[in-house]
Protein backbone atom coordinates (compact mmCIF):
# COMPACT_ATOMS: atom_id res chain seq x y z
CA UNK A 1 0.00 0.00 0.00
CA UNK A 2 1.07 3.50 0.88
CA UNK A 3 4.42 2.51 2.36
CA UNK A 4 5.44 0.67 -0.82
CA UNK A 5 4.53 3.77 -2.83
CA UNK A 6 6.76 5.88 -0.61
CA UNK A 7 6.19 8.92 1.55
CA UNK A 8 8.07 11.92 2.88
CA UNK A 9 6.64 11.86 6.41
CA UNK A 10 5.09 9.23 8.65
CA UNK A 11 3.44 10.45 11.83
CA UNK A 12 2.42 7.54 13.99
CA UNK A 13 -0.86 7.55 15.79
CA UNK A 14 -0.63 8.15 19.50
CA UNK A 15 -1.79 5.27 21.67
CA UNK A 16 -1.26 2.35 19.31
CA UNK A 17 -2.41 -0.66 21.28
CA UNK A 18 0.24 -3.11 22.41
CA UNK A 19 -2.31 -5.89 22.95
CA UNK A 20 -5.48 -7.41 21.56
CA UNK A 21 -8.01 -9.64 23.29
CA UNK A 22 -7.74 -13.35 22.59
CA UNK A 23 -10.56 -14.62 20.37
CA UNK A 24 -12.97 -17.03 21.96
CA UNK A 25 -15.61 -19.29 20.49
CA UNK A 26 -19.23 -18.48 21.14
CA UNK A 27 -21.03 -15.78 23.04
CA UNK A 28 -19.81 -14.45 26.38
CA UNK A 29 -22.54 -14.76 29.03
CA UNK A 30 -23.62 -11.31 30.21
CA UNK A 31 -24.29 -12.28 33.82
CA UNK A 32 -20.87 -13.63 34.81
CA UNK A 33 -17.52 -12.16 35.73
CA UNK A 34 -14.97 -12.86 33.02
CA UNK A 35 -11.25 -12.59 32.52
CA UNK A 36 -9.89 -11.48 29.19
CA UNK A 37 -6.54 -12.77 28.03
CA UNK A 38 -4.53 -10.15 26.13
CA UNK A 39 -2.12 -11.14 23.39
CA UNK A 40 0.81 -8.97 22.28
CA UNK A 41 0.56 -7.22 18.93
CA UNK A 42 3.46 -6.59 16.55
CA UNK A 43 5.21 -3.25 17.02
CA UNK A 44 3.67 -1.34 14.11
CA UNK A 45 6.13 1.54 14.36
CA UNK A 46 9.10 -0.82 14.03
CA UNK A 47 7.54 -2.47 10.97
CA UNK A 48 6.73 0.87 9.31
CA UNK A 49 10.19 2.30 10.01
CA UNK A 50 11.84 -0.80 8.56
CA UNK A 51 9.60 -0.71 5.47
CA UNK A 52 10.28 2.99 4.88
CA UNK A 53 14.04 2.67 5.26
CA UNK A 54 14.09 -0.24 2.80
CA UNK A 55 12.00 1.57 0.16
CA UNK A 56 14.19 3.60 -2.18
CA UNK A 57 11.64 6.39 -2.51
CA UNK A 58 11.26 6.68 1.28
CA UNK A 59 14.79 6.17 2.65
CA UNK A 60 14.83 9.78 3.83
CA UNK A 61 11.27 9.81 5.16
CA UNK A 62 10.91 11.58 8.50
CA UNK A 63 9.20 9.52 11.20
CA UNK A 64 7.44 11.00 14.23
CA UNK A 65 5.98 9.02 17.12
CA UNK A 66 4.49 9.50 20.56
CA UNK A 67 5.37 7.97 23.92
CA UNK A 68 3.20 8.16 27.03
CA UNK A 69 4.08 7.28 30.60
CA UNK A 70 6.19 8.07 33.62
CA UNK A 71 9.28 6.88 31.75
CA UNK A 72 8.29 8.44 28.41
CA UNK A 73 11.41 10.62 28.15
CA UNK A 74 13.74 7.67 28.72
CA UNK A 75 11.90 5.51 26.19
CA UNK A 76 11.76 8.40 23.69
CA UNK A 77 15.56 8.68 23.81
CA UNK A 78 15.86 4.97 22.99
CA UNK A 79 13.42 5.37 20.08
CA UNK A 80 15.45 8.26 18.66
CA UNK A 81 18.64 6.21 19.05
CA UNK A 82 16.90 3.42 17.09
CA UNK A 83 16.19 5.76 14.16
CA UNK A 84 12.89 7.53 14.88
CA UNK A 85 13.36 11.19 13.89
CA UNK A 86 11.12 12.80 16.51
CA UNK A 87 9.35 11.42 19.56
CA UNK A 88 6.83 13.47 21.52
CA UNK A 89 6.99 12.30 25.14
CA UNK A 90 4.21 13.16 27.53
CA UNK A 91 2.70 12.10 30.81
CA UNK A 92 -0.72 10.79 31.69
CA UNK A 93 -1.68 14.23 33.02
CA UNK A 94 -1.98 15.39 29.38
CA UNK A 95 -4.58 12.74 28.49
CA UNK A 96 -7.94 14.34 27.81
CA UNK A 97 -6.54 17.84 28.39
CA UNK A 98 -6.55 20.59 25.78
CA UNK A 99 -2.80 20.97 26.14
CA UNK A 100 0.15 20.40 28.40
CA UNK A 101 3.92 20.05 28.56
CA UNK A 102 5.71 17.79 26.11
CA UNK A 103 9.29 16.69 25.48
CA UNK A 104 10.16 16.69 21.77
CA UNK A 105 13.11 14.34 21.36
CA UNK A 106 15.35 14.37 18.26
CA UNK A 107 18.95 13.42 17.53
CA UNK A 108 19.83 17.02 18.42
CA UNK A 109 18.42 16.73 21.93
CA UNK A 110 15.15 17.41 23.69
CA UNK A 111 13.04 20.55 23.66
CA UNK A 112 10.41 21.07 26.33
CA UNK A 113 7.34 22.69 24.81
CA UNK A 114 3.96 23.59 26.19
CA UNK A 115 0.66 24.77 24.88
CA UNK A 116 -2.44 23.44 23.22
CA UNK A 117 -2.32 20.23 21.26
CA UNK A 118 -2.65 22.27 18.05
CA UNK A 119 0.34 24.42 19.03
CA UNK A 120 2.34 21.31 19.87
CA UNK A 121 1.41 19.75 16.52
CA UNK A 122 2.73 22.89 14.81
CA UNK A 123 5.98 22.60 16.76
CA UNK A 124 6.32 18.95 15.73
CA UNK A 125 5.90 19.94 12.06
CA UNK A 126 8.47 22.75 12.37
CA UNK A 127 11.01 20.34 13.79
CA UNK A 128 10.34 17.69 11.14
CA UNK A 129 10.73 20.16 8.31
mmCIF file with all atom_site columns, C-alpha atoms in Angstrom:
data_model
loop_
_atom_site.group_PDB
_atom_site.id
_atom_site.type_symbol
_atom_site.label_atom_id
_atom_site.label_alt_id
_atom_site.label_comp_id
_atom_site.label_asym_id
_atom_site.label_entity_id
_atom_site.label_seq_id
_atom_site.pdbx_PDB_ins_code
_atom_site.Cartn_x
_atom_site.Cartn_y
_atom_site.Cartn_z
_atom_site.occupancy
_atom_site.B_iso_or_equiv
_atom_site.pdbx_formal_charge
_atom_site.auth_seq_id
_atom_site.auth_comp_id
_atom_site.auth_asym_id
_atom_site.auth_atom_id
_atom_site.pdbx_PDB_model_num
ATOM 1   C CA . UNK A 1 1   ? 0.000   0.000   0.000  1.00 0.00 ? 1   UNK A CA 1
ATOM 2   C CA . UNK A 1 2   ? 1.067   3.499   0.877  1.00 0.00 ? 2   UNK A CA 1
ATOM 3   C CA . UNK A 1 3   ? 4.419   2.506   2.359  1.00 0.00 ? 3   UNK A CA 1
ATOM 4   C CA . UNK A 1 4   ? 5.441   0.674   -0.815 1.00 0.00 ? 4   UNK A CA 1
ATOM 5   C CA . UNK A 1 5   ? 4.526   3.766   -2.832 1.00 0.00 ? 5   UNK A CA 1
ATOM 6   C CA . UNK A 1 6   ? 6.764   5.881   -0.609 1.00 0.00 ? 6   UNK A CA 1
ATOM 7   C CA . UNK A 1 7   ? 6.187   8.917   1.546  1.00 0.00 ? 7   UNK A CA 1
ATOM 8   C CA . UNK A 1 8   ? 8.072   11.921  2.877  1.00 0.00 ? 8   UNK A CA 1
ATOM 9   C CA . UNK A 1 9   ? 6.639   11.862  6.413  1.00 0.00 ? 9   UNK A CA 1
ATOM 10  C CA . UNK A 1 10  ? 5.093   9.234   8.648  1.00 0.00 ? 10  UNK A CA 1
ATOM 11  C CA . UNK A 1 11  ? 3.436   10.448  11.830 1.00 0.00 ? 11  UNK A CA 1
ATOM 12  C CA . UNK A 1 12  ? 2.425   7.540   13.988 1.00 0.00 ? 12  UNK A CA 1
ATOM 13  C CA . UNK A 1 13  ? -0.861  7.555   15.794 1.00 0.00 ? 13  UNK A CA 1
ATOM 14  C CA . UNK A 1 14  ? -0.633  8.151   19.501 1.00 0.00 ? 14  UNK A CA 1
ATOM 15  C CA . UNK A 1 15  ? -1.790  5.271   21.669 1.00 0.00 ? 15  UNK A CA 1
ATOM 16  C CA . UNK A 1 16  ? -1.264  2.354   19.311 1.00 0.00 ? 16  UNK A CA 1
ATOM 17  C CA . UNK A 1 17  ? -2.411  -0.658  21.276 1.00 0.00 ? 17  UNK A CA 1
ATOM 18  C CA . UNK A 1 18  ? 0.243   -3.112  22.415 1.00 0.00 ? 18  UNK A CA 1
ATOM 19  C CA . UNK A 1 19  ? -2.312  -5.885  22.954 1.00 0.00 ? 19  UNK A CA 1
ATOM 20  C CA . UNK A 1 20  ? -5.475  -7.407  21.562 1.00 0.00 ? 20  UNK A CA 1
ATOM 21  C CA . UNK A 1 21  ? -8.009  -9.636  23.292 1.00 0.00 ? 21  UNK A CA 1
ATOM 22  C CA . UNK A 1 22  ? -7.738  -13.346 22.594 1.00 0.00 ? 22  UNK A CA 1
ATOM 23  C CA . UNK A 1 23  ? -10.562 -14.615 20.374 1.00 0.00 ? 23  UNK A CA 1
ATOM 24  C CA . UNK A 1 24  ? -12.971 -17.028 21.955 1.00 0.00 ? 24  UNK A CA 1
ATOM 25  C CA . UNK A 1 25  ? -15.615 -19.286 20.492 1.00 0.00 ? 25  UNK A CA 1
ATOM 26  C CA . UNK A 1 26  ? -19.234 -18.485 21.137 1.00 0.00 ? 26  UNK A CA 1
ATOM 27  C CA . UNK A 1 27  ? -21.029 -15.776 23.043 1.00 0.00 ? 27  UNK A CA 1
ATOM 28  C CA . UNK A 1 28  ? -19.814 -14.452 26.381 1.00 0.00 ? 28  UNK A CA 1
ATOM 29  C CA . UNK A 1 29  ? -22.540 -14.759 29.030 1.00 0.00 ? 29  UNK A CA 1
ATOM 30  C CA . UNK A 1 30  ? -23.619 -11.315 30.210 1.00 0.00 ? 30  UNK A CA 1
ATOM 31  C CA . UNK A 1 31  ? -24.290 -12.279 33.815 1.00 0.00 ? 31  UNK A CA 1
ATOM 32  C CA . UNK A 1 32  ? -20.868 -13.632 34.807 1.00 0.00 ? 32  UNK A CA 1
ATOM 33  C CA . UNK A 1 33  ? -17.522 -12.164 35.728 1.00 0.00 ? 33  UNK A CA 1
ATOM 34  C CA . UNK A 1 34  ? -14.970 -12.855 33.024 1.00 0.00 ? 34  UNK A CA 1
ATOM 35  C CA . UNK A 1 35  ? -11.248 -12.591 32.518 1.00 0.00 ? 35  UNK A CA 1
ATOM 36  C CA . UNK A 1 36  ? -9.889  -11.478 29.194 1.00 0.00 ? 36  UNK A CA 1
ATOM 37  C CA . UNK A 1 37  ? -6.537  -12.773 28.026 1.00 0.00 ? 37  UNK A CA 1
ATOM 38  C CA . UNK A 1 38  ? -4.532  -10.154 26.132 1.00 0.00 ? 38  UNK A CA 1
ATOM 39  C CA . UNK A 1 39  ? -2.119  -11.145 23.389 1.00 0.00 ? 39  UNK A CA 1
ATOM 40  C CA . UNK A 1 40  ? 0.809   -8.969  22.283 1.00 0.00 ? 40  UNK A CA 1
ATOM 41  C CA . UNK A 1 41  ? 0.556   -7.217  18.925 1.00 0.00 ? 41  UNK A CA 1
ATOM 42  C CA . UNK A 1 42  ? 3.457   -6.588  16.549 1.00 0.00 ? 42  UNK A CA 1
ATOM 43  C CA . UNK A 1 43  ? 5.213   -3.250  17.017 1.00 0.00 ? 43  UNK A CA 1
ATOM 44  C CA . UNK A 1 44  ? 3.675   -1.341  14.109 1.00 0.00 ? 44  UNK A CA 1
ATOM 45  C CA . UNK A 1 45  ? 6.125   1.544   14.357 1.00 0.00 ? 45  UNK A CA 1
ATOM 46  C CA . UNK A 1 46  ? 9.104   -0.819  14.026 1.00 0.00 ? 46  UNK A CA 1
ATOM 47  C CA . UNK A 1 47  ? 7.535   -2.468  10.975 1.00 0.00 ? 47  UNK A CA 1
ATOM 48  C CA . UNK A 1 48  ? 6.726   0.869   9.314  1.00 0.00 ? 48  UNK A CA 1
ATOM 49  C CA . UNK A 1 49  ? 10.186  2.303   10.007 1.00 0.00 ? 49  UNK A CA 1
ATOM 50  C CA . UNK A 1 50  ? 11.837  -0.798  8.556  1.00 0.00 ? 50  UNK A CA 1
ATOM 51  C CA . UNK A 1 51  ? 9.602   -0.710  5.468  1.00 0.00 ? 51  UNK A CA 1
ATOM 52  C CA . UNK A 1 52  ? 10.283  2.988   4.883  1.00 0.00 ? 52  UNK A CA 1
ATOM 53  C CA . UNK A 1 53  ? 14.039  2.671   5.265  1.00 0.00 ? 53  UNK A CA 1
ATOM 54  C CA . UNK A 1 54  ? 14.094  -0.242  2.802  1.00 0.00 ? 54  UNK A CA 1
ATOM 55  C CA . UNK A 1 55  ? 12.002  1.571   0.159  1.00 0.00 ? 55  UNK A CA 1
ATOM 56  C CA . UNK A 1 56  ? 14.192  3.598   -2.184 1.00 0.00 ? 56  UNK A CA 1
ATOM 57  C CA . UNK A 1 57  ? 11.637  6.392   -2.508 1.00 0.00 ? 57  UNK A CA 1
ATOM 58  C CA . UNK A 1 58  ? 11.265  6.675   1.281  1.00 0.00 ? 58  UNK A CA 1
ATOM 59  C CA . UNK A 1 59  ? 14.787  6.167   2.652  1.00 0.00 ? 59  UNK A CA 1
ATOM 60  C CA . UNK A 1 60  ? 14.825  9.777   3.833  1.00 0.00 ? 60  UNK A CA 1
ATOM 61  C CA . UNK A 1 61  ? 11.266  9.806   5.161  1.00 0.00 ? 61  UNK A CA 1
ATOM 62  C CA . UNK A 1 62  ? 10.908  11.577  8.500  1.00 0.00 ? 62  UNK A CA 1
ATOM 63  C CA . UNK A 1 63  ? 9.198   9.519   11.197 1.00 0.00 ? 63  UNK A CA 1
ATOM 64  C CA . UNK A 1 64  ? 7.444   10.998  14.228 1.00 0.00 ? 64  UNK A CA 1
ATOM 65  C CA . UNK A 1 65  ? 5.985   9.024   17.116 1.00 0.00 ? 65  UNK A CA 1
ATOM 66  C CA . UNK A 1 66  ? 4.488   9.502   20.559 1.00 0.00 ? 66  UNK A CA 1
ATOM 67  C CA . UNK A 1 67  ? 5.374   7.973   23.921 1.00 0.00 ? 67  UNK A CA 1
ATOM 68  C CA . UNK A 1 68  ? 3.197   8.156   27.028 1.00 0.00 ? 68  UNK A CA 1
ATOM 69  C CA . UNK A 1 69  ? 4.081   7.278   30.598 1.00 0.00 ? 69  UNK A CA 1
ATOM 70  C CA . UNK A 1 70  ? 6.187   8.073   33.623 1.00 0.00 ? 70  UNK A CA 1
ATOM 71  C CA . UNK A 1 71  ? 9.279   6.878   31.751 1.00 0.00 ? 71  UNK A CA 1
ATOM 72  C CA . UNK A 1 72  ? 8.292   8.445   28.406 1.00 0.00 ? 72  UNK A CA 1
ATOM 73  C CA . UNK A 1 73  ? 11.412  10.616  28.151 1.00 0.00 ? 73  UNK A CA 1
ATOM 74  C CA . UNK A 1 74  ? 13.745  7.668   28.721 1.00 0.00 ? 74  UNK A CA 1
ATOM 75  C CA . UNK A 1 75  ? 11.899  5.512   26.188 1.00 0.00 ? 75  UNK A CA 1
ATOM 76  C CA . UNK A 1 76  ? 11.758  8.397   23.694 1.00 0.00 ? 76  UNK A CA 1
ATOM 77  C CA . UNK A 1 77  ? 15.564  8.682   23.815 1.00 0.00 ? 77  UNK A CA 1
ATOM 78  C CA . UNK A 1 78  ? 15.858  4.971   22.986 1.00 0.00 ? 78  UNK A CA 1
ATOM 79  C CA . UNK A 1 79  ? 13.418  5.368   20.082 1.00 0.00 ? 79  UNK A CA 1
ATOM 80  C CA . UNK A 1 80  ? 15.449  8.264   18.658 1.00 0.00 ? 80  UNK A CA 1
ATOM 81  C CA . UNK A 1 81  ? 18.642  6.209   19.047 1.00 0.00 ? 81  UNK A CA 1
ATOM 82  C CA . UNK A 1 82  ? 16.902  3.420   17.091 1.00 0.00 ? 82  UNK A CA 1
ATOM 83  C CA . UNK A 1 83  ? 16.185  5.757   14.160 1.00 0.00 ? 83  UNK A CA 1
ATOM 84  C CA . UNK A 1 84  ? 12.893  7.533   14.877 1.00 0.00 ? 84  UNK A CA 1
ATOM 85  C CA . UNK A 1 85  ? 13.359  11.189  13.895 1.00 0.00 ? 85  UNK A CA 1
ATOM 86  C CA . UNK A 1 86  ? 11.119  12.802  16.513 1.00 0.00 ? 86  UNK A CA 1
ATOM 87  C CA . UNK A 1 87  ? 9.349   11.418  19.560 1.00 0.00 ? 87  UNK A CA 1
ATOM 88  C CA . UNK A 1 88  ? 6.826   13.468  21.516 1.00 0.00 ? 88  UNK A CA 1
ATOM 89  C CA . UNK A 1 89  ? 6.993   12.297  25.141 1.00 0.00 ? 89  UNK A CA 1
ATOM 90  C CA . UNK A 1 90  ? 4.213   13.159  27.529 1.00 0.00 ? 90  UNK A CA 1
ATOM 91  C CA . UNK A 1 91  ? 2.701   12.102  30.806 1.00 0.00 ? 91  UNK A CA 1
ATOM 92  C CA . UNK A 1 92  ? -0.723  10.792  31.689 1.00 0.00 ? 92  UNK A CA 1
ATOM 93  C CA . UNK A 1 93  ? -1.683  14.232  33.019 1.00 0.00 ? 93  UNK A CA 1
ATOM 94  C CA . UNK A 1 94  ? -1.983  15.388  29.381 1.00 0.00 ? 94  UNK A CA 1
ATOM 95  C CA . UNK A 1 95  ? -4.577  12.744  28.488 1.00 0.00 ? 95  UNK A CA 1
ATOM 96  C CA . UNK A 1 96  ? -7.940  14.344  27.813 1.00 0.00 ? 96  UNK A CA 1
ATOM 97  C CA . UNK A 1 97  ? -6.542  17.836  28.390 1.00 0.00 ? 97  UNK A CA 1
ATOM 98  C CA . UNK A 1 98  ? -6.550  20.592  25.778 1.00 0.00 ? 98  UNK A CA 1
ATOM 99  C CA . UNK A 1 99  ? -2.802  20.968  26.136 1.00 0.00 ? 99  UNK A CA 1
ATOM 100 C CA . UNK A 1 100 ? 0.146   20.395  28.401 1.00 0.00 ? 100 UNK A CA 1
ATOM 101 C CA . UNK A 1 101 ? 3.921   20.051  28.557 1.00 0.00 ? 101 UNK A CA 1
ATOM 102 C CA . UNK A 1 102 ? 5.712   17.786  26.112 1.00 0.00 ? 102 UNK A CA 1
ATOM 103 C CA . UNK A 1 103 ? 9.289   16.693  25.480 1.00 0.00 ? 103 UNK A CA 1
ATOM 104 C CA . UNK A 1 104 ? 10.161  16.691  21.772 1.00 0.00 ? 104 UNK A CA 1
ATOM 105 C CA . UNK A 1 105 ? 13.111  14.344  21.361 1.00 0.00 ? 105 UNK A CA 1
ATOM 106 C CA . UNK A 1 106 ? 15.347  14.372  18.264 1.00 0.00 ? 106 UNK A CA 1
ATOM 107 C CA . UNK A 1 107 ? 18.950  13.417  17.526 1.00 0.00 ? 107 UNK A CA 1
ATOM 108 C CA . UNK A 1 108 ? 19.835  17.023  18.416 1.00 0.00 ? 108 UNK A CA 1
ATOM 109 C CA . UNK A 1 109 ? 18.420  16.733  21.934 1.00 0.00 ? 109 UNK A CA 1
ATOM 110 C CA . UNK A 1 110 ? 15.153  17.410  23.693 1.00 0.00 ? 110 UNK A CA 1
ATOM 111 C CA . UNK A 1 111 ? 13.036  20.551  23.660 1.00 0.00 ? 111 UNK A CA 1
ATOM 112 C CA . UNK A 1 112 ? 10.412  21.070  26.332 1.00 0.00 ? 112 UNK A CA 1
ATOM 113 C CA . UNK A 1 113 ? 7.338   22.694  24.806 1.00 0.00 ? 113 UNK A CA 1
ATOM 114 C CA . UNK A 1 114 ? 3.956   23.591  26.186 1.00 0.00 ? 114 UNK A CA 1
ATOM 115 C CA . UNK A 1 115 ? 0.657   24.774  24.876 1.00 0.00 ? 115 UNK A CA 1
ATOM 116 C CA . UNK A 1 116 ? -2.436  23.443  23.223 1.00 0.00 ? 116 UNK A CA 1
ATOM 117 C CA . UNK A 1 117 ? -2.317  20.228  21.258 1.00 0.00 ? 117 UNK A CA 1
ATOM 118 C CA . UNK A 1 118 ? -2.649  22.268  18.051 1.00 0.00 ? 118 UNK A CA 1
ATOM 119 C CA . UNK A 1 119 ? 0.344   24.421  19.027 1.00 0.00 ? 119 UNK A CA 1
ATOM 120 C CA . UNK A 1 120 ? 2.342   21.315  19.872 1.00 0.00 ? 120 UNK A CA 1
ATOM 121 C CA . UNK A 1 121 ? 1.411   19.748  16.517 1.00 0.00 ? 121 UNK A CA 1
ATOM 122 C CA . UNK A 1 122 ? 2.729   22.888  14.810 1.00 0.00 ? 122 UNK A CA 1
ATOM 123 C CA . UNK A 1 123 ? 5.981   22.605  16.757 1.00 0.00 ? 123 UNK A CA 1
ATOM 124 C CA . UNK A 1 124 ? 6.322   18.950  15.733 1.00 0.00 ? 124 UNK A CA 1
ATOM 125 C CA . UNK A 1 125 ? 5.905   19.944  12.058 1.00 0.00 ? 125 UNK A CA 1
ATOM 126 C CA . UNK A 1 126 ? 8.470   22.751  12.368 1.00 0.00 ? 126 UNK A CA 1
ATOM 127 C CA . UNK A 1 127 ? 11.014  20.340  13.795 1.00 0.00 ? 127 UNK A CA 1
ATOM 128 C CA . UNK A 1 128 ? 10.338  17.687  11.141 1.00 0.00 ? 128 UNK A CA 1
ATOM 129 C CA . UNK A 1 129 ? 10.729  20.163  8.305  1.00 0.00 ? 129 UNK A CA 1
#
